[in-house]
Short mmCIF file of C-alpha atoms in Angstrom, two decimals:
data_model
loop_
_atom_site.label_atom_id
_atom_site.label_comp_id
_atom_site.label_asym_id
_atom_site.label_seq_id
_atom_site.Cartn_x
_atom_site.Cartn_y
_atom_site.Cartn_z
CA MET A 1 0.05 -0.02 -0.06
CA SER A 2 1.44 3.47 -0.93
CA LEU A 3 0.78 6.33 1.57
CA ARG A 4 1.48 9.90 0.69
CA PRO A 5 0.95 12.76 3.17
CA ALA A 6 -1.77 15.20 2.12
CA ARG A 7 -0.64 18.63 0.80
CA GLN A 8 -1.26 21.57 2.94
CA GLU A 9 -2.65 24.67 1.31
CA PRO A 10 -0.33 27.64 2.06
CA ILE A 11 -3.10 30.11 2.76
CA ALA A 12 -2.51 30.43 6.47
CA GLY A 13 -1.09 28.39 9.12
CA LEU A 14 2.52 29.43 8.75
CA TYR A 15 3.08 27.56 5.49
CA GLU A 16 4.26 30.56 3.38
CA PRO A 17 5.19 34.15 3.92
CA VAL A 18 2.95 36.98 3.30
CA THR A 19 5.41 39.66 2.33
CA PRO A 20 8.14 39.99 -0.41
CA ALA A 21 10.92 40.27 2.37
CA GLY A 22 9.50 37.13 3.85
CA HIS A 23 9.70 35.24 0.71
CA ALA A 24 13.31 36.48 -0.01
CA VAL A 25 14.42 35.34 3.47
CA LEU A 26 12.79 31.94 3.26
CA ASP A 27 14.17 31.27 -0.24
CA ARG A 28 17.68 31.93 1.04
CA LEU A 29 17.23 29.86 4.11
CA ARG A 30 15.82 26.84 2.09
CA GLY A 31 19.32 26.79 0.48
CA TYR A 32 20.86 26.19 3.78
CA LEU A 33 18.68 23.27 4.87
CA PRO A 34 20.60 20.51 3.46
CA LEU A 35 23.63 21.53 5.36
CA ILE A 36 21.72 21.98 8.50
CA ARG A 37 20.11 18.57 8.20
CA SER A 38 23.22 16.73 7.34
CA THR A 39 25.01 17.98 10.54
CA ALA A 40 22.22 17.96 12.98
CA ALA A 41 22.65 14.42 14.45
CA GLU A 42 26.35 14.83 14.74
CA HIS A 43 26.05 18.06 16.63
CA ASP A 44 23.29 16.83 18.87
CA ARG A 45 25.25 13.68 19.72
CA ALA A 46 28.40 15.75 20.54
CA GLY A 47 26.69 18.66 22.15
CA THR A 48 28.55 21.10 19.84
CA PHE A 49 27.36 24.21 18.13
CA PRO A 50 27.09 24.33 14.36
CA THR A 51 29.79 27.18 13.98
CA GLY A 52 30.24 26.47 10.31
CA THR A 53 26.62 27.08 9.58
CA PHE A 54 26.70 30.25 11.45
CA ASP A 55 29.85 31.31 9.85
CA THR A 56 28.10 30.94 6.55
CA PHE A 57 25.01 32.85 7.78
CA ARG A 58 27.45 35.66 8.96
CA LYS A 59 29.49 35.88 5.68
CA GLU A 60 26.39 35.86 3.53
CA GLY A 61 24.39 38.43 5.42
CA MET A 62 21.83 36.09 6.69
CA LEU A 63 22.11 37.55 10.21
CA GLY A 64 20.83 40.86 8.95
CA ALA A 65 17.58 39.39 7.71
CA THR A 66 15.50 41.54 10.19
CA VAL A 67 17.66 44.63 9.94
CA PRO A 68 15.79 47.64 8.15
CA THR A 69 16.61 48.03 4.59
CA GLU A 70 17.74 51.53 5.18
CA LEU A 71 20.69 50.03 7.17
CA GLY A 72 21.47 47.46 4.51
CA GLY A 73 19.42 44.60 5.84
CA MET A 74 16.71 42.47 4.17
CA GLY A 75 13.96 44.40 5.97
CA LEU A 76 11.95 41.30 7.45
CA ASP A 77 9.78 42.97 9.94
CA ARG A 78 6.57 40.92 9.80
CA LEU A 79 6.44 38.50 12.89
CA TYR A 80 4.25 36.02 10.90
CA ASP A 81 7.02 35.83 8.19
CA VAL A 82 9.81 35.50 10.79
CA ALA A 83 7.96 32.50 12.32
CA VAL A 84 7.55 30.91 8.95
CA ALA A 85 11.45 31.16 8.34
CA ILE A 86 12.11 29.70 11.80
CA LEU A 87 9.76 26.92 11.44
CA ALA A 88 11.31 25.70 8.21
CA VAL A 89 14.68 25.72 9.84
CA ALA A 90 13.37 24.00 13.01
CA GLN A 91 12.07 21.17 10.75
CA ALA A 92 15.65 20.50 9.85
CA ASP A 93 17.24 21.21 13.33
CA ALA A 94 15.65 22.91 16.38
CA SER A 95 18.97 23.94 17.92
CA THR A 96 19.96 25.90 14.92
CA ALA A 97 16.47 27.50 14.68
CA LEU A 98 16.76 28.62 18.32
CA ALA A 99 20.08 30.18 17.78
CA LEU A 100 18.99 31.84 14.54
CA HIS A 101 15.83 33.17 16.09
CA MET A 102 18.04 34.97 18.72
CA GLN A 103 19.65 36.82 15.85
CA PHE A 104 16.43 37.64 14.21
CA SER A 105 14.83 38.83 17.45
CA ARG A 106 17.76 41.17 18.09
CA GLY A 107 17.20 42.79 14.57
CA LEU A 108 13.61 43.32 15.46
CA THR A 109 14.07 44.97 18.86
CA LEU A 110 17.12 46.90 17.82
CA GLY A 111 15.38 48.09 14.85
CA TYR A 112 12.48 49.45 17.12
CA GLU A 113 15.23 51.17 19.24
CA TRP A 114 16.64 52.70 16.07
CA ARG A 115 13.22 53.99 14.86
CA HIS A 116 11.74 55.08 18.17
CA GLY A 117 14.54 55.46 20.75
CA GLY A 118 16.23 58.47 21.90
CA PRO A 119 19.54 59.76 20.30
CA ALA A 120 21.72 57.53 22.41
CA ALA A 121 19.62 54.46 21.88
CA ARG A 122 19.31 55.10 18.16
CA ALA A 123 23.08 55.47 17.72
CA LEU A 124 23.76 52.25 19.68
CA ALA A 125 21.24 50.37 17.73
CA GLU A 126 22.33 51.55 14.41
CA ARG A 127 25.93 50.54 15.18
CA LEU A 128 24.84 46.97 16.05
CA LEU A 129 22.48 46.61 13.20
CA ARG A 130 24.86 47.77 10.56
CA ALA A 131 27.52 45.22 12.22
CA MET A 132 25.00 42.44 11.83
CA VAL A 133 24.50 43.19 8.16
CA ALA A 134 28.33 43.30 7.69
CA GLY A 135 28.68 40.01 9.47
CA ASP A 136 30.78 41.57 12.20
CA ALA A 137 28.12 40.94 14.90
CA VAL A 138 26.41 37.97 16.30
CA VAL A 139 24.21 39.54 19.01
CA CYS A 140 23.13 37.29 21.92
CA SER A 141 20.89 37.96 24.90
CA GLY A 142 21.78 37.28 28.42
CA ILE A 143 18.32 37.45 30.42
CA LYS A 144 18.44 35.07 33.34
CA ASP A 145 20.73 35.39 36.18
CA HIS A 146 22.67 32.38 37.39
CA HIS A 147 21.55 31.34 41.01
CA SER A 148 24.92 32.45 42.53
CA ALA A 149 24.78 36.14 41.39
CA VAL A 150 22.62 39.23 40.61
CA THR A 151 24.07 40.81 37.40
CA THR A 152 24.60 44.58 38.34
CA LEU A 153 25.74 47.76 36.85
CA THR A 154 27.72 50.11 39.30
CA PRO A 155 29.20 53.54 38.48
CA ASP A 156 32.79 53.44 37.54
CA GLY A 157 33.43 57.00 38.83
CA SER A 158 34.05 58.54 35.49
CA GLY A 159 30.72 58.41 33.82
CA GLY A 160 30.70 54.77 32.77
CA TRP A 161 29.67 51.52 34.31
CA LEU A 162 31.05 48.35 35.71
CA LEU A 163 29.14 45.09 34.98
CA SER A 164 29.48 42.10 37.36
CA GLY A 165 27.53 38.80 37.63
CA ARG A 166 26.61 35.79 35.80
CA LYS A 167 24.09 34.94 33.14
CA THR A 168 22.80 31.52 32.39
CA LEU A 169 21.09 29.93 29.27
CA VAL A 170 22.53 32.26 26.75
CA SER A 171 21.96 30.67 23.33
CA ALA A 172 24.57 30.89 20.48
CA GLY A 173 27.08 31.84 23.23
CA PRO A 174 30.04 30.12 21.40
CA VAL A 175 29.91 32.51 18.40
CA GLY A 176 28.44 35.52 20.20
CA THR A 177 30.37 38.71 19.56
CA HIS A 178 27.95 41.08 21.41
CA PHE A 179 25.78 40.33 24.38
CA VAL A 180 22.78 42.43 25.26
CA ILE A 181 22.46 41.74 29.02
CA ASN A 182 19.59 42.37 31.40
CA ALA A 183 20.96 43.92 34.54
CA GLN A 184 19.94 46.33 37.49
CA THR A 185 21.85 49.37 38.59
CA ASP A 186 23.32 49.51 42.01
CA GLY A 187 25.38 51.96 44.13
CA THR A 188 23.89 55.04 42.33
CA GLY A 189 22.15 56.43 45.58
CA GLU A 190 18.87 56.09 43.65
CA PRO A 191 16.28 53.25 43.30
CA PRO A 192 17.65 50.48 41.05
CA ARG A 193 16.75 50.60 37.42
CA LEU A 194 16.63 47.86 34.86
CA ALA A 195 19.22 48.25 32.24
CA SER A 196 20.50 46.70 29.02
CA PRO A 197 24.30 47.06 28.66
CA VAL A 198 25.98 45.68 25.51
CA VAL A 199 29.20 43.88 26.15
CA THR A 200 31.61 42.91 23.46
CA ARG A 201 33.24 39.49 23.57
CA ASP A 202 36.74 41.03 23.78
CA ASN A 203 35.94 42.91 27.03
CA PRO A 204 38.75 41.79 29.40
CA GLY A 205 36.23 41.02 32.17
CA LEU A 206 34.03 38.80 30.08
CA SER A 207 34.23 34.96 30.13
CA VAL A 208 32.18 32.58 27.96
CA LEU A 209 31.78 29.29 29.56
CA ASP A 210 31.90 25.71 27.85
CA ASN A 211 29.29 24.39 30.15
CA TRP A 212 26.22 23.36 28.15
CA ASP A 213 25.04 19.76 28.48
CA GLY A 214 21.35 19.96 27.86
CA LEU A 215 18.79 17.34 27.68
CA GLY A 216 17.60 18.74 24.53
CA MET A 217 18.66 21.63 22.10
CA ARG A 218 22.11 20.25 22.56
CA ALA A 219 23.51 21.92 19.62
CA SER A 220 22.13 25.44 20.61
CA GLY A 221 25.29 26.62 22.52
CA THR A 222 23.29 27.73 25.44
CA VAL A 223 26.05 28.45 27.83
CA ASP A 224 26.76 30.70 30.87
CA ILE A 225 28.66 34.14 30.74
CA VAL A 226 30.50 35.68 33.62
CA PHE A 227 31.12 39.39 34.09
CA ASP A 228 34.06 40.60 36.24
CA ASN A 229 33.76 44.37 36.38
CA CYS A 230 33.44 44.64 32.75
CA LEU A 231 33.97 48.30 31.92
CA ILE A 232 30.94 49.56 29.82
CA PRO A 233 30.83 53.08 28.24
CA ALA A 234 27.67 55.03 29.15
CA SER A 235 26.78 54.93 25.39
CA ASP A 236 26.59 51.21 25.36
CA VAL A 237 23.84 51.16 28.10
CA LEU A 238 20.13 51.27 27.40
CA MET A 239 18.38 52.44 30.42
CA ARG A 240 14.93 50.97 31.21
CA ASP A 241 12.20 51.41 33.84
CA PRO A 242 12.88 51.41 37.65
CA VAL A 243 12.68 48.02 39.23
CA GLY A 244 9.11 47.36 40.16
CA ALA A 245 7.68 50.29 38.06
CA ARG A 246 4.85 47.90 36.65
CA ASN A 247 4.96 49.34 33.18
CA ASP A 248 3.00 46.98 30.95
CA ALA A 249 4.30 48.84 27.90
CA ALA A 250 7.42 46.57 28.21
CA LEU A 251 5.25 43.50 27.30
CA ALA A 252 5.08 44.80 23.65
CA GLY A 253 8.93 44.40 23.25
CA GLN A 254 9.07 41.09 25.15
CA THR A 255 6.30 39.66 22.70
CA VAL A 256 8.14 40.97 19.62
CA SER A 257 11.33 39.49 20.85
CA SER A 258 9.97 36.11 21.81
CA ILE A 259 6.64 35.07 19.96
CA ALA A 260 8.42 33.65 16.72
CA MET A 261 9.93 31.07 18.92
CA LEU A 262 6.67 29.26 19.01
CA ALA A 263 7.48 28.20 15.37
CA ILE A 264 10.51 26.20 16.69
CA TYR A 265 8.18 23.69 18.56
CA ILE A 266 5.66 23.60 15.82
CA GLY A 267 8.37 22.87 13.36
CA VAL A 268 9.63 19.95 15.61
CA ALA A 269 6.20 18.55 15.76
CA GLN A 270 5.89 18.83 12.13
CA ALA A 271 9.12 17.10 11.47
CA ALA A 272 8.22 14.26 13.91
CA TYR A 273 4.85 13.88 12.12
CA ASP A 274 6.36 13.69 8.73
CA LEU A 275 8.96 11.18 9.68
CA THR A 276 6.34 9.01 11.28
CA VAL A 277 4.04 9.12 8.29
CA ALA A 278 6.87 8.24 6.01
CA ALA A 279 7.96 5.36 8.22
CA LEU A 280 4.45 3.98 8.24
CA ALA A 281 4.19 4.36 4.52
CA ARG A 282 7.33 2.12 4.08
CA ARG A 283 5.81 -0.68 5.84
CA PRO A 284 4.51 -3.64 3.69
CA GLU A 285 1.07 -3.77 5.50
CA PRO A 286 -1.44 -0.89 5.89
CA PRO A 287 -1.40 0.85 9.39
CA GLN A 288 -3.76 -0.81 11.89
CA ALA A 289 -6.82 1.08 13.00
CA ALA A 290 -5.18 2.38 16.19
CA ALA A 291 -2.23 3.71 14.15
CA GLN A 292 -4.56 5.46 11.63
CA THR A 293 -6.51 6.99 14.60
CA LEU A 294 -3.24 8.38 16.20
CA VAL A 295 -2.01 9.80 12.81
CA ALA A 296 -5.37 11.49 12.25
CA ASP A 297 -5.39 12.85 15.67
CA ALA A 298 -1.68 14.04 15.71
CA GLY A 299 -2.44 15.75 12.36
CA SER A 300 -5.42 17.57 13.89
CA ARG A 301 -3.36 18.86 16.77
CA LEU A 302 -0.75 19.99 14.36
CA TYR A 303 -3.34 21.87 12.41
CA ALA A 304 -4.67 23.55 15.59
CA LEU A 305 -1.05 24.49 16.59
CA ARG A 306 -0.42 26.13 13.25
CA ALA A 307 -3.92 27.94 13.21
CA THR A 308 -3.48 29.14 16.85
CA ALA A 309 0.03 30.51 16.28
CA SER A 310 -0.96 31.93 12.91
CA THR A 311 -3.80 33.84 14.44
CA ALA A 312 -1.78 34.94 17.45
CA LEU A 313 1.03 36.25 15.06
CA THR A 314 -1.32 37.98 12.73
CA THR A 315 -3.01 39.84 15.61
CA ILE A 316 0.17 40.95 17.15
CA ASP A 317 1.54 42.19 13.68
CA VAL A 318 -1.38 44.57 13.55
CA LEU A 319 -0.77 45.77 17.13
CA ASN A 320 2.86 46.06 16.56
CA THR A 321 2.27 48.93 14.02
CA ASP A 322 -0.54 50.58 15.98
CA THR A 323 0.91 53.19 18.38
CA SER A 324 -2.44 54.80 18.95
CA LEU A 325 -3.17 52.70 21.90
CA ASP A 326 -2.24 53.47 25.54
CA PRO A 327 1.18 51.89 25.79
CA GLY A 328 0.32 49.64 28.76
CA GLU A 329 -2.79 48.32 27.17
CA ARG A 330 -0.99 47.73 23.83
CA GLY A 331 1.52 45.64 25.73
CA ARG A 332 -1.28 43.50 27.49
CA GLN A 333 -3.10 43.16 24.28
CA MET A 334 -0.02 41.78 22.42
CA MET A 335 1.07 39.64 25.43
CA ARG A 336 -2.40 37.90 25.86
CA PRO A 337 -2.54 36.11 22.38
CA PHE A 338 0.97 35.22 22.57
CA GLN A 339 0.49 33.44 25.88
CA HIS A 340 -2.71 31.65 24.93
CA ALA A 341 -0.76 30.27 21.85
CA LYS A 342 2.19 29.48 23.90
CA MET A 343 0.18 27.44 26.37
CA MET A 344 -1.33 25.61 23.55
CA VAL A 345 2.00 24.86 21.74
CA ASN A 346 3.71 23.75 25.04
CA GLN A 347 0.74 21.26 25.70
CA LEU A 348 0.10 19.92 22.09
CA ALA A 349 3.50 19.83 20.51
CA PRO A 350 5.09 17.41 22.91
CA SER A 351 1.99 15.14 22.88
CA ILE A 352 2.16 14.99 19.09
CA VAL A 353 5.94 13.98 19.30
CA SER A 354 5.18 11.39 21.99
CA ASP A 355 2.53 9.85 19.88
CA CYS A 356 4.87 9.67 16.98
CA LEU A 357 7.31 7.75 19.11
CA THR A 358 4.48 5.27 19.81
CA LEU A 359 3.64 4.88 16.19
CA VAL A 360 7.27 4.18 15.04
CA GLY A 361 7.92 2.00 18.04
CA GLY A 362 11.07 0.88 19.88
CA ALA A 363 13.28 1.82 16.95
CA ALA A 364 12.80 5.51 18.10
CA PHE A 365 13.80 4.79 21.56
CA THR A 366 17.52 5.34 20.81
CA ALA A 367 19.59 8.46 21.36
CA GLY A 368 20.46 8.64 17.66
CA HIS A 369 17.03 8.43 16.23
CA PRO A 370 15.64 11.64 14.61
CA LEU A 371 12.44 11.16 16.64
CA ALA A 372 14.40 11.00 19.94
CA ARG A 373 16.06 14.24 19.11
CA CYS A 374 12.57 15.76 18.51
CA TYR A 375 11.28 14.41 21.72
CA ARG A 376 14.01 15.99 23.66
CA ASP A 377 14.12 19.26 21.82
CA VAL A 378 10.36 19.85 21.88
CA ARG A 379 10.27 19.95 25.68
CA ALA A 380 12.50 23.09 25.90
CA GLY A 381 9.44 25.20 25.03
CA GLY A 382 7.97 25.14 28.38
CA PHE A 383 11.13 26.64 29.82
CA MET A 384 11.30 29.62 27.68
CA GLN A 385 10.32 33.17 28.96
CA PRO A 386 8.01 34.97 28.72
CA TYR A 387 6.42 32.94 30.42
CA THR A 388 7.09 29.64 31.88
CA TYR A 389 3.86 27.64 32.75
CA VAL A 390 3.42 29.04 36.23
CA ASP A 391 4.02 32.69 35.28
CA ALA A 392 1.77 32.12 32.17
CA VAL A 393 -1.04 30.93 34.53
CA ASP A 394 -0.64 33.92 36.74
CA PHE A 395 -0.54 36.36 33.98
CA LEU A 396 -3.56 34.98 32.12
CA SER A 397 -5.58 34.49 35.11
CA SER A 398 -4.88 37.97 36.47
CA GLN A 399 -5.85 39.40 33.18
CA ALA A 400 -9.19 37.58 33.30
CA PHE A 401 -9.82 38.53 36.97
CA GLY A 402 -8.42 42.03 36.78
CA ILE A 403 -5.77 41.24 39.36
CA ASP A 404 -2.85 43.82 39.58
CA ARG A 405 0.50 42.27 39.27
CA ASP A 406 4.07 43.17 37.86
CA ASN A 407 3.82 41.49 34.38
CA ASN A 408 7.45 42.31 33.60
CA TYR A 409 9.15 39.15 34.29
CA MET A 410 12.56 40.90 34.32
CA SER A 411 11.50 43.36 36.87
CA HIS A 412 9.96 40.53 38.84
CA TRP A 413 13.24 38.62 38.94
CA ALA A 414 15.06 41.71 39.85
CA ILE A 415 12.92 42.29 42.82
CA ARG A 416 13.02 38.65 43.80
CA ALA A 417 16.87 38.64 43.62
CA ARG A 418 17.34 41.68 45.82
CA SER A 419 14.76 40.37 48.38
CA GLN A 420 16.54 37.07 48.57
CA GLY A 421 19.91 38.78 49.02
CA SER A 422 21.74 36.72 46.26
CA ALA A 423 25.45 36.46 46.45
CA THR A 424 26.53 39.46 44.61
CA ALA A 425 29.83 39.67 46.56
CA GLU A 426 30.99 36.31 45.36
CA SER A 427 34.40 36.44 43.73
CA PRO A 428 34.78 36.09 39.96
CA SER A 429 36.76 32.92 40.53
CA LYS A 430 33.85 31.21 42.32
CA LEU A 431 31.30 32.32 39.69
CA LEU A 432 33.53 30.84 37.00
CA SER A 433 33.94 27.55 38.98
CA ARG A 434 30.34 26.86 39.62
#
C-alpha cells in the first residue's frame, strides 16, 4: 500500500510568507537546509554548536535578515514571516532554529530602538544593526541570572559603568560577539533601574563558559557568561524602567522578541509527524486502526497549533504597528494572544511527538534516532520566557480577573533577587567555577 501525506494549502497556518521580504528570506534559508540537516545528528550527539553554519550565515548576510533596509538589511519585520522562516529551519534542526531566532529577534528589537528610541539608543542600535549586516556582529541575549549572582551595573566613577555577575542559558554563546544583558543598577544612591548594557566578547572582564550539556537543544550553545567588572561606556547602556515600576508597555517588546520562537516547537512537531507518516508508509502492511487514529489525531493537533500560532502572530503584527493605543494596554493586548498560543504549543507539540514515538515503536527509543531528538528538543518550549507555565497561568488568570501584578518578568526577577539577597559579593573565580 502506498501512503502519501496530504498537501497543505499555503493560505495560512505558517506555510508561506505574506510579504516580499518574507519570501526572500525563506528562499535563501531553504538553500541552507541540506547543510543544517546533514550535520544535525552529529552536533546533537556531541553537544557542539554548528559554528560552520553560522559562519556561513554571517558571511552571507543572513544575520541581517530582520535589519531595516535603510541600514542594509533584508527588511523582514513581519512577525508572521519570521515565524515561517524559523519553522522551516526547525524542521531540519531545532537547535539551529533557536540560535538563529536569537539573531532575528535582536534585529527586530534593535530596529525598534533605532526608529523610536532617544538619540543615544538610536546610535547604539544603528551601530549594532550595521555590524549584523556586515557579518561583524552575532548578538546574543543574556536574560536570566545564574543562581549564584545578581548581575549589576555600578558607576565606575568617570561616567561609565562596571558590569558584574553571571548569566545562564545564553543561546549561541560560542559564536556571540556582542551580548545584550539584562542587569539592574546598584550603588547610584537612587532606586535601582533595569538596564541593558551591551558587552563585546573582547571585553577583558567577560568569560564565555563551555558548560552546556542539555537534555535537548544540545547544539544550541546555550552557555553561561561571567562578568568581572566589565567596563561599559555609558553610550553602550540602554536604560529601562525602575525595578518594580509595573510598566506593561514593556510587554510589547517582550512579545516581539519572543513570539516567533513558537514556530520552533511547531516545526519540531511537524518534522516528527512527517517522519512518522513516512515510516508507516514504508511498511508492507497498511497501518492498523489504532495507528490510523493516532495519525489523524496528531495531524489535527498539528493543524490546531499552526492555526492558533498563525492567528496570534497576525493579531500581534497589527498591534505592533499601531501606536495609537495606551502603551500599557497595547503591551497587554500583545502579550495575551502570545501566551494563549504558547500554552497551546507547550501542551500539544510534546503530545504530538510522543504519539509519533508510539507509532514508530522501539526503533525510535535510541539516542541517535531523529524522533528521539525531536522528543528532547520539543520539551524546551515550556522553559522559555515569557512565560514559563506558572508565570503564564498567573498572567492570564490575572488578566481574566483584573488582578494587579508586575507582568514584566525581568522586573519581577530583579525584585526577587534583591529580596533574597543573592550572592553579589562572590568572587569572579567562584562564579567561574560553579
